[in-house]
mmCIF file of C-alpha atoms in Angstrom:
data_model
loop_
_atom_site.group_PDB
_atom_site.id
_atom_site.type_symbol
_atom_site.label_atom_id
_atom_site.label_comp_id
_atom_site.label_asym_id
_atom_site.label_seq_id
_atom_site.Cartn_x
_atom_site.Cartn_y
_atom_site.Cartn_z
ATOM 1 C CA MET A 19 -92.376 45.386 28.108
ATOM 2 C CA LEU A 20 -92.848 41.809 27.393
ATOM 3 C CA ASP A 21 -96.229 40.044 26.837
ATOM 4 C CA TRP A 22 -95.119 36.909 28.630
ATOM 5 C CA GLN A 23 -96.336 35.026 31.624
ATOM 6 C CA PRO A 24 -95.791 31.468 32.989
ATOM 7 C CA LYS A 25 -98.423 28.886 32.103
ATOM 8 C CA ALA A 26 -99.509 25.713 33.938
ATOM 9 C CA PRO A 27 -98.131 23.429 34.638
ATOM 10 C CA TYR A 28 -95.719 25.759 36.423
ATOM 11 C CA THR A 29 -92.141 24.412 36.248
ATOM 12 C CA ALA A 30 -88.656 25.042 37.366
ATOM 13 C CA GLU A 31 -87.776 25.877 33.815
ATOM 14 C CA GLN A 32 -90.273 28.678 33.640
ATOM 15 C CA LEU A 33 -88.740 30.099 36.888
ATOM 16 C CA LEU A 34 -85.322 30.088 35.088
ATOM 17 C CA GLU A 35 -86.795 31.672 32.114
ATOM 18 C CA ILE A 36 -88.198 34.533 34.219
ATOM 19 C CA LEU A 37 -84.965 35.034 35.980
ATOM 20 C CA ARG A 38 -83.064 34.986 32.560
ATOM 21 C CA ILE A 39 -85.546 37.764 31.367
ATOM 22 C CA LEU A 40 -85.022 39.733 34.502
ATOM 23 C CA ARG A 41 -81.182 39.477 34.252
ATOM 24 C CA ASP A 42 -81.206 40.383 30.431
ATOM 25 C CA PRO A 43 -78.436 43.173 30.276
ATOM 26 C CA GLU A 44 -80.424 45.278 28.022
ATOM 27 C CA ASN A 45 -83.978 44.797 28.765
ATOM 28 C CA GLY A 46 -83.976 43.351 32.174
ATOM 29 C CA CYS A 47 -85.057 44.673 35.543
ATOM 30 C CA PRO A 48 -82.719 47.504 36.630
ATOM 31 C CA TRP A 49 -82.172 45.728 40.062
ATOM 32 C CA ASP A 50 -82.011 42.168 39.138
ATOM 33 C CA LYS A 51 -79.592 42.392 36.311
ATOM 34 C CA VAL A 52 -76.927 44.165 38.412
ATOM 35 C CA GLN A 53 -77.039 41.674 41.411
ATOM 36 C CA THR A 54 -74.104 39.336 42.281
ATOM 37 C CA HIS A 55 -73.649 36.409 44.583
ATOM 38 C CA ALA A 56 -72.313 38.673 47.105
ATOM 39 C CA SER A 57 -74.967 41.414 46.860
ATOM 40 C CA ILE A 58 -77.888 39.013 47.505
ATOM 41 C CA ARG A 59 -76.045 36.781 49.949
ATOM 42 C CA LYS A 60 -77.960 37.933 52.982
ATOM 43 C CA ASN A 61 -81.265 37.498 51.023
ATOM 44 C CA PHE A 62 -80.488 33.682 50.985
ATOM 45 C CA LEU A 63 -80.071 33.644 54.746
ATOM 46 C CA GLU A 64 -83.184 35.660 55.400
ATOM 47 C CA GLU A 65 -85.376 33.506 53.158
ATOM 48 C CA THR A 66 -84.143 30.477 54.902
ATOM 49 C CA CYS A 67 -84.771 31.795 58.184
ATOM 50 C CA GLU A 68 -88.365 32.612 57.097
ATOM 51 C CA VAL A 69 -88.820 28.952 56.027
ATOM 52 C CA LEU A 70 -87.700 27.867 59.581
ATOM 53 C CA GLU A 71 -90.281 30.228 60.992
ATOM 54 C CA ALA A 72 -93.060 28.596 58.887
ATOM 55 C CA ILE A 73 -92.006 25.248 59.963
ATOM 56 C CA ASP A 74 -91.951 26.124 63.695
ATOM 57 C CA ALA A 75 -95.411 27.577 63.086
ATOM 58 C CA ASP A 76 -96.508 24.320 61.310
ATOM 59 C CA ASP A 77 -98.128 26.553 58.775
ATOM 60 C CA PRO A 78 -98.263 24.747 55.370
ATOM 61 C CA VAL A 79 -99.622 27.838 53.457
ATOM 62 C CA LEU A 80 -96.700 30.002 54.713
ATOM 63 C CA MET A 81 -94.171 27.142 54.223
ATOM 64 C CA GLN A 82 -95.231 26.895 50.487
ATOM 65 C CA GLU A 83 -94.600 30.564 49.989
ATOM 66 C CA GLU A 84 -91.282 30.710 51.853
ATOM 67 C CA LEU A 85 -89.954 27.450 50.179
ATOM 68 C CA GLY A 86 -90.638 29.085 46.866
ATOM 69 C CA ASP A 87 -88.642 32.126 47.901
ATOM 70 C CA VAL A 88 -85.744 29.761 48.785
ATOM 71 C CA LEU A 89 -86.109 27.966 45.411
ATOM 72 C CA MET A 90 -86.024 31.423 43.684
ATOM 73 C CA GLN A 91 -82.676 32.165 45.504
ATOM 74 C CA VAL A 92 -81.283 28.704 44.349
ATOM 75 C CA ALA A 93 -82.336 29.389 40.828
ATOM 76 C CA PHE A 94 -81.102 32.968 40.963
ATOM 77 C CA HIS A 95 -77.535 32.040 41.826
ATOM 78 C CA ALA A 96 -77.541 29.142 39.292
ATOM 79 C CA VAL A 97 -78.610 31.535 36.542
ATOM 80 C CA MET A 98 -75.720 33.849 37.456
ATOM 81 C CA GLU A 99 -73.355 30.943 37.152
ATOM 82 C CA GLU A 100 -75.043 29.951 33.891
ATOM 83 C CA GLU A 101 -74.145 33.333 32.534
ATOM 84 C CA ARG A 102 -70.495 32.912 33.506
ATOM 85 C CA GLY A 103 -70.326 29.456 31.846
ATOM 86 C CA HIS A 104 -69.684 27.628 35.094
ATOM 87 C CA PHE A 105 -72.700 25.478 35.636
ATOM 88 C CA THR A 106 -76.458 25.392 35.071
ATOM 89 C CA PHE A 107 -79.593 24.785 37.353
ATOM 90 C CA GLU A 108 -79.753 21.365 35.683
ATOM 91 C CA ASP A 109 -76.160 20.634 36.752
ATOM 92 C CA VAL A 110 -77.195 21.425 40.288
ATOM 93 C CA CYS A 111 -80.183 18.911 40.064
ATOM 94 C CA ARG A 112 -78.027 16.269 38.566
ATOM 95 C CA GLU A 113 -75.384 16.617 41.286
ATOM 96 C CA VAL A 114 -77.808 16.252 44.093
ATOM 97 C CA CYS A 115 -79.644 13.364 42.588
ATOM 98 C CA GLU A 116 -76.255 11.601 42.176
ATOM 99 C CA LYS A 117 -75.441 12.403 45.762
ATOM 100 C CA LEU A 118 -78.646 10.973 47.088
ATOM 101 C CA VAL A 119 -78.391 7.762 45.235
ATOM 102 C CA PHE A 120 -74.705 7.362 46.270
ATOM 103 C CA ARG A 121 -75.528 7.910 49.968
ATOM 104 C CA HIS A 122 -78.218 5.322 50.048
ATOM 105 C CA PRO A 123 -76.757 1.976 49.225
ATOM 106 C CA ASN A 124 -79.464 0.374 51.275
ATOM 107 C CA ILE A 125 -81.993 1.434 48.578
ATOM 108 C CA PHE A 126 -80.186 1.717 45.320
ATOM 109 C CA ALA A 127 -78.337 -1.139 43.700
ATOM 110 C CA SER A 128 -75.758 1.029 41.820
ATOM 111 C CA SER A 129 -74.718 2.658 45.132
ATOM 112 C CA ALA A 130 -74.534 -0.719 46.912
ATOM 113 C CA ALA A 131 -71.971 -2.017 44.222
ATOM 114 C CA GLN A 132 -69.902 1.224 44.690
ATOM 115 C CA ASN A 133 -69.818 1.110 48.451
ATOM 116 C CA ALA A 134 -69.561 -2.579 49.362
ATOM 117 C CA GLY A 135 -68.500 -2.761 52.983
ATOM 118 C CA ILE A 136 -69.097 0.909 53.880
ATOM 119 C CA ASN A 137 -71.795 1.398 56.345
ATOM 120 C CA GLY A 138 -73.157 4.601 57.768
ATOM 121 C CA TRP A 139 -74.055 8.042 56.482
ATOM 122 C CA ASP A 140 -70.696 9.664 57.782
ATOM 123 C CA ALA A 141 -68.612 7.034 56.250
ATOM 124 C CA LEU A 142 -70.264 7.380 52.907
ATOM 125 C CA LYS A 143 -69.869 11.223 53.093
ATOM 126 C CA ASN A 144 -66.234 10.947 53.910
ATOM 127 C CA LYS A 145 -65.609 8.583 50.912
ATOM 128 C CA GLU A 146 -67.536 10.975 48.607
ATOM 129 C CA LYS A 147 -65.605 14.145 49.744
ATOM 130 C CA GLY A 148 -62.251 12.362 50.185
ATOM 131 C CA ARG A 149 -62.100 13.185 53.903
ATOM 132 C CA THR A 150 -59.375 10.979 55.543
ATOM 133 C CA THR A 151 -57.925 13.165 58.249
ATOM 134 C CA LEU A 152 -59.002 15.195 61.440
ATOM 135 C CA ALA A 153 -57.884 18.246 59.462
ATOM 136 C CA ASP A 154 -60.173 17.326 56.644
ATOM 137 C CA GLU A 155 -63.085 16.643 59.129
ATOM 138 C CA LEU A 156 -62.732 20.019 61.034
ATOM 139 C CA GLY A 157 -61.785 22.180 57.935
ATOM 140 C CA THR A 158 -65.052 21.166 56.068
ATOM 141 C CA VAL A 159 -67.271 22.489 58.931
ATOM 142 C CA PRO A 160 -68.455 25.785 57.500
ATOM 143 C CA ALA A 161 -67.247 28.814 59.386
ATOM 144 C CA THR A 162 -70.453 30.560 58.548
ATOM 145 C CA LEU A 163 -72.725 28.204 60.648
ATOM 146 C CA PRO A 164 -74.250 29.730 63.719
ATOM 147 C CA ALA A 165 -71.701 29.415 66.498
ATOM 148 C CA LEU A 166 -73.458 26.881 68.727
ATOM 149 C CA MET A 167 -74.322 24.720 65.753
ATOM 150 C CA ARG A 168 -70.662 24.830 64.444
ATOM 151 C CA ALA A 169 -69.222 24.123 67.994
ATOM 152 C CA GLN A 170 -71.359 20.888 68.218
ATOM 153 C CA LYS A 171 -70.529 19.805 64.646
ATOM 154 C CA LEU A 172 -66.701 20.262 65.427
ATOM 155 C CA GLN A 173 -67.109 18.317 68.657
ATOM 156 C CA LYS A 174 -68.945 15.511 66.869
ATOM 157 C CA ARG A 175 -66.371 15.291 64.262
ATOM 158 C CA ALA A 176 -63.487 15.340 66.637
ATOM 159 C CA ASP A 177 -65.040 12.460 68.657
ATOM 160 C CA ARG A 178 -65.550 10.547 65.479
ATOM 161 C CA CYS A 179 -61.862 10.811 64.648
ATOM 162 C CA GLY A 180 -60.866 9.834 68.158
ATOM 163 C CA ALA A 181 -59.405 13.120 68.826
ATOM 164 C CA ALA A 182 -61.639 13.396 71.949
ATOM 165 C CA GLN A 183 -63.389 10.542 73.777
ATOM 166 C CA PRO A 184 -65.202 12.248 76.536
ATOM 167 C CA ASP A 185 -67.760 10.528 78.693
ATOM 168 C CA LYS A 186 -70.444 12.508 80.507
ATOM 169 C CA THR A 187 -68.627 12.790 83.804
ATOM 170 C CA ARG A 188 -65.495 14.362 82.081
ATOM 171 C CA VAL A 189 -67.763 16.604 80.092
ATOM 172 C CA GLN A 190 -69.708 17.787 83.135
ATOM 173 C CA GLN A 191 -66.289 18.481 84.937
ATOM 174 C CA ALA A 192 -65.240 20.452 81.947
ATOM 175 C CA LEU A 193 -68.462 22.528 82.097
ATOM 176 C CA GLN A 194 -67.915 23.123 85.827
ATOM 177 C CA ASP A 195 -64.278 24.237 85.246
ATOM 178 C CA ALA A 196 -65.489 26.574 82.388
ATOM 179 C CA LEU A 197 -68.002 28.023 84.864
ATOM 180 C CA ASP A 198 -65.481 28.448 87.536
ATOM 181 C CA GLY A 199 -63.227 30.289 85.028
ATOM 182 C CA TRP A 200 -66.069 32.578 84.041
ATOM 183 C CA SER A 201 -66.631 33.421 87.756
ATOM 184 C CA ARG A 202 -62.958 34.374 88.100
ATOM 185 C CA GLU A 203 -62.625 36.324 84.830
ATOM 186 C CA GLN A 204 -65.674 37.624 83.178
ATOM 187 C CA ASP A 205 -64.307 38.280 79.832
ATOM 188 C CA ALA A 206 -65.043 37.118 76.165
ATOM 189 C CA ARG A 207 -62.500 34.310 76.233
ATOM 190 C CA THR A 208 -63.881 32.593 79.359
ATOM 191 C CA ALA A 209 -67.400 33.118 78.189
ATOM 192 C CA GLY A 210 -66.540 31.356 75.000
ATOM 193 C CA GLU A 211 -64.956 28.478 76.933
ATOM 194 C CA LEU A 212 -68.206 28.291 79.041
ATOM 195 C CA LEU A 213 -70.490 28.240 75.957
ATOM 196 C CA PHE A 214 -68.280 25.570 74.176
ATOM 197 C CA ALA A 215 -68.344 23.358 77.187
ATOM 198 C CA ALA A 216 -72.134 23.730 77.476
ATOM 199 C CA ALA A 217 -72.642 22.972 73.940
ATOM 200 C CA ASN A 218 -70.456 19.740 74.381
ATOM 201 C CA ALA A 219 -72.430 18.719 77.425
ATOM 202 C CA MET A 220 -75.746 19.333 75.538
ATOM 203 C CA ARG A 221 -74.557 17.421 72.505
ATOM 204 C CA LEU A 222 -73.756 14.308 74.663
ATOM 205 C CA ALA A 223 -77.240 14.637 76.185
ATOM 206 C CA GLY A 224 -78.757 14.527 72.663
ATOM 207 C CA VAL A 225 -79.752 18.256 72.731
ATOM 208 C CA ASP A 226 -79.256 20.549 69.722
ATOM 209 C CA ALA A 227 -77.904 23.682 71.356
ATOM 210 C CA GLU A 228 -78.873 25.977 68.588
ATOM 211 C CA GLU A 229 -82.501 25.012 68.714
ATOM 212 C CA ALA A 230 -82.493 24.871 72.544
ATOM 213 C CA LEU A 231 -81.365 28.496 72.663
ATOM 214 C CA THR A 232 -83.740 29.570 69.738
ATOM 215 C CA PHE A 233 -86.789 28.113 71.677
ATOM 216 C CA ALA A 234 -85.682 29.545 74.920
ATOM 217 C CA SER A 235 -85.475 33.033 73.346
ATOM 218 C CA LYS A 236 -89.059 32.598 72.145
ATOM 219 C CA ARG A 237 -90.223 31.556 75.567
ATOM 220 C CA PHE A 238 -88.486 34.565 77.029
ATOM 221 C CA CYS A 239 -90.242 36.969 74.664
ATOM 222 C CA ALA A 240 -93.586 35.180 75.174
ATOM 223 C CA GLY A 241 -93.120 35.446 79.028
ATOM 224 C CA LEU A 242 -92.281 39.120 78.966
ATOM 225 C CA LEU A 243 -95.367 39.802 76.682
ATOM 226 C CA GLU A 244 -97.613 37.931 78.940
ATOM 227 C CA GLN A 245 -96.494 40.135 81.849
ATOM 228 C CA GLU A 246 -97.376 43.360 80.186
ATOM 229 C CA PRO A 247 -100.304 45.166 81.764
ATOM 230 C CA GLN A 248 -101.534 46.289 78.270
ATOM 231 C CA SER A 249 -100.615 45.221 74.761
ATOM 232 C CA GLY A 250 -98.905 47.731 72.777
ATOM 233 C CA THR A 251 -97.228 49.464 75.917
ATOM 234 C CA GLN A 252 -94.590 51.937 74.508
ATOM 235 C CA VAL A 253 -91.055 51.542 75.684
ATOM 236 C CA GLU A 254 -89.593 54.837 76.933
#
């Protein structure tokens, strides 16, 4: 047992030191020292969702706690890669700092010199990542994104590359066609086409489909609970 505890001012380095202690092959925590990127993958998602809950609740106390949990996940994965000799937490910080400077030529002189004549966040990202084709654009949209979010991102990038130039009338017609298709054949394929067309219509209307459905689900739950005659009613 170690006689060690972090001391103020509390820093990211102390967080890393704690994780290194927990990951020590001989004296570390039996659970922490055997974890892998894959074994705690779902934890990252869960912690991120809990931050979103805190944001939606506008609860700064809860947000502080949940952001700390996400920071711990970032540090945990970085320590694993440090052990493998690939990169460190400091490398992660360096890269994101360089990225922020590069993507703000309107603020930083070094970026302005590098990016003369390039305007817009998307153009800067494409230069940074070497994306030049439609395949590059579509292939770098993560497959792990929630389905509605990914659909709208793919649609946006296709539009940007000129692969699709829909106006609102055409999109509304596509949505109606998808709805008609669903009416004729109520299966997974036509359901997918309907959801994809609806996401596109929402995108052109400036609506985030993922958020819209999230908050609709919350309203649905709240409405049902308001209708309950007594709180805590057991479902048979």
